[in-house]
CSV table of C-alpha atoms in Angstrom, one decimal:
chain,number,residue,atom,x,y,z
A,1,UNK,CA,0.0,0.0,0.0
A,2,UNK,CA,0.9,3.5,-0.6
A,3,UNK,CA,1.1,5.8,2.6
A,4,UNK,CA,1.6,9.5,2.2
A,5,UNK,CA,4.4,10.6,4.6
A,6,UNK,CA,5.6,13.5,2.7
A,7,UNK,CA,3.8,17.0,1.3
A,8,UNK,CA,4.6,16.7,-2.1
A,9,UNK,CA,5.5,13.9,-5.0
A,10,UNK,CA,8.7,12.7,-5.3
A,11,UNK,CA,8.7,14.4,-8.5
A,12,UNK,CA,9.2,12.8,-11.8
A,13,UNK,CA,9.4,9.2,-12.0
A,14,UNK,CA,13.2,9.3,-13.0
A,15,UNK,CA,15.4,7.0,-14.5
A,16,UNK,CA,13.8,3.9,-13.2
A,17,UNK,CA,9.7,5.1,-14.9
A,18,UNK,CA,6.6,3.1,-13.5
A,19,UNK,CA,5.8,0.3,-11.9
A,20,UNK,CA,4.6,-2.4,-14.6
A,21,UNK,CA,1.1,-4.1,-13.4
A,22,UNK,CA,2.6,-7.3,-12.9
A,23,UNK,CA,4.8,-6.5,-10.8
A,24,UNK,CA,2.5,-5.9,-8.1
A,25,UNK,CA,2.2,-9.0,-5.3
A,26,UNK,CA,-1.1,-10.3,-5.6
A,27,UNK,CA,-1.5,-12.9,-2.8
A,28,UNK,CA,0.9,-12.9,0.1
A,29,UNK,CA,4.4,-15.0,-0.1
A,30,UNK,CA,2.8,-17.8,1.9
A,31,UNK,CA,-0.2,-18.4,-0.7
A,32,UNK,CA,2.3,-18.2,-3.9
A,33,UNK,CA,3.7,-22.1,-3.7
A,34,UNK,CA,4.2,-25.2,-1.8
A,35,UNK,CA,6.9,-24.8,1.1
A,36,UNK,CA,7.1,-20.9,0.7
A,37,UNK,CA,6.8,-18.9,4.2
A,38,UNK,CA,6.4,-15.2,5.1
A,39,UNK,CA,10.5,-15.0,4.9
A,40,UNK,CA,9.8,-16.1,1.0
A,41,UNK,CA,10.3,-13.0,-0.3
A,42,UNK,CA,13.2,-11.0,-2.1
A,43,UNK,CA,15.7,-8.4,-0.2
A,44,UNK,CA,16.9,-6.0,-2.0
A,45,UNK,CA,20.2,-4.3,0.0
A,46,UNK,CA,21.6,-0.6,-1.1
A,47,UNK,CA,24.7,0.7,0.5
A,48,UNK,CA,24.9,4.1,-0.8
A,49,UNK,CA,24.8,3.4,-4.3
A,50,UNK,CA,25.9,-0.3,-4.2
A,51,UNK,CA,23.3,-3.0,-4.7
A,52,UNK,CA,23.1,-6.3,-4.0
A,53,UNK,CA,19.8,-9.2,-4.0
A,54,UNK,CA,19.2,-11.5,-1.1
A,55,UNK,CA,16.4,-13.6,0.5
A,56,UNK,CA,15.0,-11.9,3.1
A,57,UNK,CA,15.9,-15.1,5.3
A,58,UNK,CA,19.6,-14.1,4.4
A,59,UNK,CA,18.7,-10.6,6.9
A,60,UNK,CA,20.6,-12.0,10.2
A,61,UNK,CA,24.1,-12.0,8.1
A,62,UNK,CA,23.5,-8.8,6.7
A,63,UNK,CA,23.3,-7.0,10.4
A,64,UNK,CA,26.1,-7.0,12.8
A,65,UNK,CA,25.6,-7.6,16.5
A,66,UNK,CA,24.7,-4.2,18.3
A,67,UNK,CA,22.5,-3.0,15.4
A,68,UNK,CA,18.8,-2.3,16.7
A,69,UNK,CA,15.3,-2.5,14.7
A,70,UNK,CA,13.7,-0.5,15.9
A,71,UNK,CA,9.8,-2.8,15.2
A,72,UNK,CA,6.4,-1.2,15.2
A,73,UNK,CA,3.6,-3.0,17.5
A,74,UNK,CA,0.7,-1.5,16.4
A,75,UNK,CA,-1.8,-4.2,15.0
A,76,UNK,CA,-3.7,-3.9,11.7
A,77,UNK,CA,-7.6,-3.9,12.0
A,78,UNK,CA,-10.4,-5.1,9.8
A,79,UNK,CA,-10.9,-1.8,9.0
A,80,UNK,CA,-13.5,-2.2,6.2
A,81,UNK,CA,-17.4,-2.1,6.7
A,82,UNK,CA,-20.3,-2.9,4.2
A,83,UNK,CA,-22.9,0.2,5.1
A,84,UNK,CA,-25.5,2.0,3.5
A,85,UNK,CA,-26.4,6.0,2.8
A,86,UNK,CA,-29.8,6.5,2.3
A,87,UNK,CA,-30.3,3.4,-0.7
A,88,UNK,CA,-26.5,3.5,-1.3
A,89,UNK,CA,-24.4,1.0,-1.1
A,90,UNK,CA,-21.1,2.3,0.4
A,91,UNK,CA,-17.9,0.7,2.2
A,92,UNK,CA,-16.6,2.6,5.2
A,93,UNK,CA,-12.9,2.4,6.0
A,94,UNK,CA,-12.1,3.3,9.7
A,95,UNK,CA,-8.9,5.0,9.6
A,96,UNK,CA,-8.1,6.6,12.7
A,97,UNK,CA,-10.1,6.6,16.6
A,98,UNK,CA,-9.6,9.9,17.8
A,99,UNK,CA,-9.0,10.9,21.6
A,100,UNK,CA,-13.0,11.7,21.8
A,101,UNK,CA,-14.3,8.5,20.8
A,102,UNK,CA,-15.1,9.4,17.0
A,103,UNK,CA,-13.3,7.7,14.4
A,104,UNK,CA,-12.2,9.3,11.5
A,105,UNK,CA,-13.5,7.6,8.3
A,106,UNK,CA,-13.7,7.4,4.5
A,107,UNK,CA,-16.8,6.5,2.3
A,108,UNK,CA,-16.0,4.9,-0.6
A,109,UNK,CA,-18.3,3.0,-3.6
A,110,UNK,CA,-18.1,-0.4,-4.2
A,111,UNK,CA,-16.5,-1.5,-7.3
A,112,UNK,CA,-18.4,-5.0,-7.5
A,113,UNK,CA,-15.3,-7.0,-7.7
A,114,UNK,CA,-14.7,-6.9,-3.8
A,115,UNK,CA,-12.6,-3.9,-4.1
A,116,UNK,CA,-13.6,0.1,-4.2
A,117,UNK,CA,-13.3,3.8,-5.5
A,118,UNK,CA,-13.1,7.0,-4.3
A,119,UNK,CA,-16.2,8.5,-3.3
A,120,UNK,CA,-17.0,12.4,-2.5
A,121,UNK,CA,-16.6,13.1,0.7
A,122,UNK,CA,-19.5,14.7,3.4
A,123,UNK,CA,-21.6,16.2,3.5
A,124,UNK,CA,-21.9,17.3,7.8
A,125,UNK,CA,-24.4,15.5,9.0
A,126,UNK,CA,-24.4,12.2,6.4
A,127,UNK,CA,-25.6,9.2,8.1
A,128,UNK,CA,-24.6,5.6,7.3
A,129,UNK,CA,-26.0,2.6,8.4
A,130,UNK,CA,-24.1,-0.5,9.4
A,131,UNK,CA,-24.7,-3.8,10.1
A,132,UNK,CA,-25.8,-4.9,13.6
A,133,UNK,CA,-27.6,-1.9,13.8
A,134,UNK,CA,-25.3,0.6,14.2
A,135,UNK,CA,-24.8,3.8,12.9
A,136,UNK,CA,-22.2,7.0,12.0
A,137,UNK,CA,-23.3,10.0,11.5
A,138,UNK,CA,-20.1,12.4,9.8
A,139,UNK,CA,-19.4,15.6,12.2
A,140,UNK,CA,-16.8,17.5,10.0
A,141,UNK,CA,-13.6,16.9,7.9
A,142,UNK,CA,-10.5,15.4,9.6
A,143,UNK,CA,-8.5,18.5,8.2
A,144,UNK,CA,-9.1,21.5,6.5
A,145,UNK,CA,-7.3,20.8,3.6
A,146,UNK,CA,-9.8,18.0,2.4
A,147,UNK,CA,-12.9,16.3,2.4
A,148,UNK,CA,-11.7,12.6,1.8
A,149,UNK,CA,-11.9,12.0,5.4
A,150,UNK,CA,-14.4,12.6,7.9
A,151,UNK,CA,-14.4,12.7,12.4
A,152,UNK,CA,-17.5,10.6,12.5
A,153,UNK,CA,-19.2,9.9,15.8
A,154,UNK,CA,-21.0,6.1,16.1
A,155,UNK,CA,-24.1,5.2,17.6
A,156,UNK,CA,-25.0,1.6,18.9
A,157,UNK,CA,-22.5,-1.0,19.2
A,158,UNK,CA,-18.7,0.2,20.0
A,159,UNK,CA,-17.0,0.6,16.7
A,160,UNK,CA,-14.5,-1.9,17.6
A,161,UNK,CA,-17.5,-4.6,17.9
A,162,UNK,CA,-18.6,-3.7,14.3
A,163,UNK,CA,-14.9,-4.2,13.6
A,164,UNK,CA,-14.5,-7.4,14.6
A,165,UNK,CA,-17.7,-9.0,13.8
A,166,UNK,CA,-18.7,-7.2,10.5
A,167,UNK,CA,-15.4,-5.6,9.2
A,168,UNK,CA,-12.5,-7.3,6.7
A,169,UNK,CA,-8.9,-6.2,5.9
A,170,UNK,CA,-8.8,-2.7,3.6
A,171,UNK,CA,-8.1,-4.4,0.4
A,172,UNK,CA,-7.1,-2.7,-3.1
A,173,UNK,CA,-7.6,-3.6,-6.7
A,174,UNK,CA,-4.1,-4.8,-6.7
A,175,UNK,CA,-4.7,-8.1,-4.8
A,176,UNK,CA,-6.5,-11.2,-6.3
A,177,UNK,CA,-8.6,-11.9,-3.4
A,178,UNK,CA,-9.6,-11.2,0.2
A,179,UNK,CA,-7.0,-12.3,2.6
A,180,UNK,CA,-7.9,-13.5,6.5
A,181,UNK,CA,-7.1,-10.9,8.7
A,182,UNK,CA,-4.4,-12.9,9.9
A,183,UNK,CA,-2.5,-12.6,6.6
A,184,UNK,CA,-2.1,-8.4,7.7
A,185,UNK,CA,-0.7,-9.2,10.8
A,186,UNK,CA,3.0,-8.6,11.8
A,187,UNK,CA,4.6,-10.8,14.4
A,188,UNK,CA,5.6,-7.8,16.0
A,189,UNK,CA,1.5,-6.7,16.3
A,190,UNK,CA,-0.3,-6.5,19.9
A,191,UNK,CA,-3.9,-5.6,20.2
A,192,UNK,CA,-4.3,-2.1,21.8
A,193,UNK,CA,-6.9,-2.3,24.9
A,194,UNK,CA,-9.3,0.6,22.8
A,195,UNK,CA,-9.9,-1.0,19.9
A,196,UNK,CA,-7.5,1.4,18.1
A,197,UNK,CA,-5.0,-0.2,15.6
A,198,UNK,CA,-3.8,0.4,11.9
A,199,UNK,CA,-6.3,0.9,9.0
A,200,UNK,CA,-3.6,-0.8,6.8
A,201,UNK,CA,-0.9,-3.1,7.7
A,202,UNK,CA,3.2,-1.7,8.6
A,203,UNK,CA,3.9,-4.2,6.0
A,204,UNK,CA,7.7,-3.4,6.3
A,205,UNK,CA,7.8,-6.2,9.2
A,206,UNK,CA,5.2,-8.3,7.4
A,207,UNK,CA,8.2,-10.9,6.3
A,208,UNK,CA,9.7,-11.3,9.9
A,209,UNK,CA,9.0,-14.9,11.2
A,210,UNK,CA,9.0,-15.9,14.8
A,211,UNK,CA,11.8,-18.4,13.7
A,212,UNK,CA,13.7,-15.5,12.2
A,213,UNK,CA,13.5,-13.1,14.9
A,214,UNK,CA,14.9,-15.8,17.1
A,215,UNK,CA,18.1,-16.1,14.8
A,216,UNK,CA,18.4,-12.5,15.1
A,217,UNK,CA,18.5,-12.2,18.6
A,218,UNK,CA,20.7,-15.0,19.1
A,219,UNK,CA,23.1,-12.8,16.6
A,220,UNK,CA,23.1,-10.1,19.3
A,221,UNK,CA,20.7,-7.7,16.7
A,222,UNK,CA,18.5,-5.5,19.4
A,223,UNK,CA,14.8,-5.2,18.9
A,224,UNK,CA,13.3,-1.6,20.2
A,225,UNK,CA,9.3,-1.8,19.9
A,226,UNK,CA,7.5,1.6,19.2
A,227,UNK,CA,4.1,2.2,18.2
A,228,UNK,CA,2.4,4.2,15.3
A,229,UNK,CA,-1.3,3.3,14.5
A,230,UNK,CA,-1.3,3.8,10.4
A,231,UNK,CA,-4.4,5.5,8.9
A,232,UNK,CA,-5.7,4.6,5.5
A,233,UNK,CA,-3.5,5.2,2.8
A,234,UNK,CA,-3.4,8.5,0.0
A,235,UNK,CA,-2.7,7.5,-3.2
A,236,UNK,CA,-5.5,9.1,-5.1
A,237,UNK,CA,-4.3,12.8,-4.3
A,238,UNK,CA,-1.2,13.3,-2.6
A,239,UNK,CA,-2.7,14.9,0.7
A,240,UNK,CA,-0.2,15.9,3.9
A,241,UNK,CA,-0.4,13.1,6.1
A,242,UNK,CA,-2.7,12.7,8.7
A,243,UNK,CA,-1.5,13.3,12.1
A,244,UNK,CA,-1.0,9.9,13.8
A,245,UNK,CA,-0.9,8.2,17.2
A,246,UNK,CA,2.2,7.0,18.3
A,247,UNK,CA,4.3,5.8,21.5
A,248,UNK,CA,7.7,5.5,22.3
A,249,UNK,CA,7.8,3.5,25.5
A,250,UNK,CA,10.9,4.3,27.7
A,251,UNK,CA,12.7,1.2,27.7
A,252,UNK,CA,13.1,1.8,23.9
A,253,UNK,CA,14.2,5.2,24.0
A,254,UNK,CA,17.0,4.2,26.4
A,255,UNK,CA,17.9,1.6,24.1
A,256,UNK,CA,18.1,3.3,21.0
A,257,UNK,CA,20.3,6.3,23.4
A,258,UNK,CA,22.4,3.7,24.0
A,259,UNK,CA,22.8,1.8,21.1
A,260,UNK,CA,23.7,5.6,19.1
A,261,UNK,CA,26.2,5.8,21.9
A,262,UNK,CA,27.7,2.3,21.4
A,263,UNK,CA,28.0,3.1,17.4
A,264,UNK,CA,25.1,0.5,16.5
A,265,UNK,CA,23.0,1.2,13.7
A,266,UNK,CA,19.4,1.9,13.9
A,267,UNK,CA,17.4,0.5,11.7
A,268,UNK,CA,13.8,1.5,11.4
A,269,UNK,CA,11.6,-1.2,10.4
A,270,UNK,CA,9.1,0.6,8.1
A,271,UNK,CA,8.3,4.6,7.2
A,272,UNK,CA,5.8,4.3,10.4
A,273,UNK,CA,9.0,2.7,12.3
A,274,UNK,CA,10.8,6.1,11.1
A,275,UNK,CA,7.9,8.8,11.8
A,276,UNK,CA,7.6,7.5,15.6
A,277,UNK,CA,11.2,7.1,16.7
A,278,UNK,CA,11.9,10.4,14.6
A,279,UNK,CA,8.8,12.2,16.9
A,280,UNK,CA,10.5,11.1,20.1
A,281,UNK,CA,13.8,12.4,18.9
A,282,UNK,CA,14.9,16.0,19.9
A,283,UNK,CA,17.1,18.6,18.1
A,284,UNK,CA,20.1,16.8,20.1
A,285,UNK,CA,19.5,13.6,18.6
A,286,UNK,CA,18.5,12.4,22.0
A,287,UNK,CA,15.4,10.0,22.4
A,288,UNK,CA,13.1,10.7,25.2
A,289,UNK,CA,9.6,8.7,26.0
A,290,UNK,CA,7.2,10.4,24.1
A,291,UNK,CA,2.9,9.4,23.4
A,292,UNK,CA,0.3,11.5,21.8
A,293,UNK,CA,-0.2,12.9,18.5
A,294,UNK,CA,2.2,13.5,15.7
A,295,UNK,CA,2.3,15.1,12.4
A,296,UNK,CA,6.1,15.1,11.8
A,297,UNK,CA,7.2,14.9,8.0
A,298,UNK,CA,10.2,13.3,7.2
A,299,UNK,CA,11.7,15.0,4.2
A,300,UNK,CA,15.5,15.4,2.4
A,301,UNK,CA,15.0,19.1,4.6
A,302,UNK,CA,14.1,17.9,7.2
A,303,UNK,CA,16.8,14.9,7.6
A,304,UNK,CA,16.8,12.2,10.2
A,305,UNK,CA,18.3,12.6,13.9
A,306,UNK,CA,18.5,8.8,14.6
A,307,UNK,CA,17.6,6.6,12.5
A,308,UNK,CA,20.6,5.3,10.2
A,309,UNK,CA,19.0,2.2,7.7
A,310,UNK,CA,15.7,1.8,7.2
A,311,UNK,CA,14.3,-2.3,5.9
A,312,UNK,CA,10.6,-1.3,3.7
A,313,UNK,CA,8.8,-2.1,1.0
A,314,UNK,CA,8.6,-0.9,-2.5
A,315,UNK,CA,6.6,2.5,-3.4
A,316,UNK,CA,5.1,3.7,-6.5
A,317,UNK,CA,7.4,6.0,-7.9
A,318,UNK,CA,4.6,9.1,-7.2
A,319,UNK,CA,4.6,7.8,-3.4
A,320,UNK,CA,5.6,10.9,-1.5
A,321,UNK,CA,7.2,9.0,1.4
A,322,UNK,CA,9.9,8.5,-1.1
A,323,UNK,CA,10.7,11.5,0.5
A,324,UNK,CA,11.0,9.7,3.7
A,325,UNK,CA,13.7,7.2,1.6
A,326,UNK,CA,15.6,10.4,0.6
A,327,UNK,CA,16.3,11.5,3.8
A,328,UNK,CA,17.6,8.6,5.2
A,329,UNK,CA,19.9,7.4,2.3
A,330,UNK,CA,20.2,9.9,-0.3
A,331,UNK,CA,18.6,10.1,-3.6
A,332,UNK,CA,21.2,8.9,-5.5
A,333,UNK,CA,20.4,5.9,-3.8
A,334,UNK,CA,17.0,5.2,-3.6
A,335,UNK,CA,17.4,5.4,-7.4
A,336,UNK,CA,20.1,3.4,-7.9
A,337,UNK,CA,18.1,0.6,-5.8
A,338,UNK,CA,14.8,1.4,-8.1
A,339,UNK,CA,16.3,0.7,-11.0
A,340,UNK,CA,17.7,-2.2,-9.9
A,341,UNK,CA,14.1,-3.5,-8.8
A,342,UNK,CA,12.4,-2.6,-11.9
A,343,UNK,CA,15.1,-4.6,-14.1
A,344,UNK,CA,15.0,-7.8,-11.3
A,345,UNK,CA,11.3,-7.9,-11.3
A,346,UNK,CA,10.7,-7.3,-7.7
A,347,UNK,CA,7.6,-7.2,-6.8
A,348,UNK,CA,5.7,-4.4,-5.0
A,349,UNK,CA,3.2,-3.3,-2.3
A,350,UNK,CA,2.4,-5.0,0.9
A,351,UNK,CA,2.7,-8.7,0.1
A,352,UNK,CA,6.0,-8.2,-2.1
A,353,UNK,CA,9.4,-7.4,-1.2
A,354,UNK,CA,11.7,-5.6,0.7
A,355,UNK,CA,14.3,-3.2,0.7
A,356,UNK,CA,17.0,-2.7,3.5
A,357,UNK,CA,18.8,0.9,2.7
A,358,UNK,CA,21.8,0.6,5.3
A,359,UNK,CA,24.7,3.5,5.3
């Protein structure tokens, strides 16, 4: 999935031009053959402007003991809901719960192949029926700048009833079919005690295995958890990003301090990885415990204070949180390593592979 984490495009398409359809990951690595596992998937490794192709089960030789990922615990919810305006048919994707109980939502149309399309947004006061007999009724745009997304306040059962018993994963055009909810969780994901969670999966950590993550620690790689609940994603229009809610417990803070210190590497698993241990950070460079709100963008200006690799997917080449890439490795590079996946047919979005950028 594409996640906007930057204000603008990453500007023309460059050397390495678009994605071809078929390079998009249809069904998750698990579902593609006999014997294949989450860790089935390709790695592709830049250092600076050197590239080199692995299996992402090759990841524990490619980290030296002392390095930290830094691993985000937020759990993906089954975020979309079959609901009705008036005699409309519409599908509600619950993006973010606010502090006040409302959610903030989008209505979008069916497309009658068990995806959908963008729908216009509002107006105040809409009202949508779901099943079980509750309700939403939308209050007012999240943000100013748009009317994609709405604060909505629900009425009968808790939205994170409807969730569980009505709602499915958030699933585009891209994929071939509807996927458990299972398939969109990390191993990394807890449940939050609110019912809050990410509209779509951090699919950066999607490939991590419980198998693998023991290998890795018994390498003497660190794991720091953070959280950063994800809201749904922006790729028809290139909005800011959303602010977000995010924790940086204290324990992980101290650990990333004192990994810096040690020279480790910190590598952020995931852009969302990057946007919460980059809130926490000050101007010093220092990590301090940190929960709340943030609406920190990661750009090329802005730079990053801690984070030195970064292990993510692959973005569409208009994906703004390229942005996010540049900062952390250089342009240069990310090209370099786009090129390189375009001509090696790796494949894209959240079931596809990987990309470790390490300095």
């Amino acid at each position: 999935m594409t996640r906007a984490t930057g204000v603008r495009p990453h500007g023309p398409v460059g050397a390495w031009g678009r994605v071809a359809e078929e390079l998009s990951a249809r069904v998750p690595a698990e579902r593609r053959g006999a014997g294949l596992g989450r860790d089935g998937v390709r790695l592709l490794v830049s250092r600076g402007t050197e590239v080199s192709h692995h299996g992402f089960r090759e990841l524990p030789g490619l980290l030296r003991a002392g390095d930290l990922l830094v691993v985000n615990t937020s759990a993906t919810l089954a975020a979309a809901v079959d609901g009705r305006v008036g005699h409309a048919r519409v599908v509600v994707h619950f993006s973010t719960r606010g502090d006040d109980g409302r959610w903030a939502v989008e209505l979008r149309d069916p497309d009658g192949r068990g995806t959908t399309r963008a729908r216009a947004g509002g107006p105040r006061g809409t009202e949508v029926r779901l099943p079980g007999g509750a309700g939403l009724v939308l209050e007012e745009p999240l943000s100013p700048r748009g009317e994609r997304l709405w604060w909505a306040r629900a009425s009968g059962a808790g939205v994170p009833v409807v969730l569980r018993e009505h709602g499915r994963p958030i699933r585009y055009s891209y994929t071939e079919r509807d996927q458990p909810l299972s398939a969109y969780q990390t191993v990394f994901a807890r449940p939050a005690a609110d019912g809050s969670g990410s509209a779509e999966m951090p699919s950066a950590a999607r490939p991590f295995t419980a198998r693998l993550v023991a290998e890795l620690v018994s390498r003497g790689v660190l794991f720091a958890p953070v959280t950063l609940h994800t809201g749904v994603a922006s790729a028809q229009s290139h909005e800011p990003p959303y602010p977000e809610r995010f924790s940086v417990p204290e324990a992980s803070a101290r650990l990333v301090n004192a990994v810096k210190a040690g020279g480790g590497r910190v590598v952020a698993v995931g852009t969302t990885a990057v946007r919460a241990v980059e809130s926490a950070a000050g101007a010093d460079g220092v990590v301090r415990a940190r929960a709340g709100w943030t609406e920190l963008v990661v750009t090329p200006e802005r730079g990053v204070r801690v984070v030195d690799g970064l292990l993510t997917g692959l973005h569409e080449p208009e994906a703004s949180h390229l942005l996010m890439l540049e900062a952390v490795a250089g342009r240069a590079a990310i090209d370099r390593g786009y090129e390189a996946a375009v001509r090696e047919r790796y494949l894209w979005h959240e079931f596809g592979d990987v990309h470790l950028l390490l300095p």
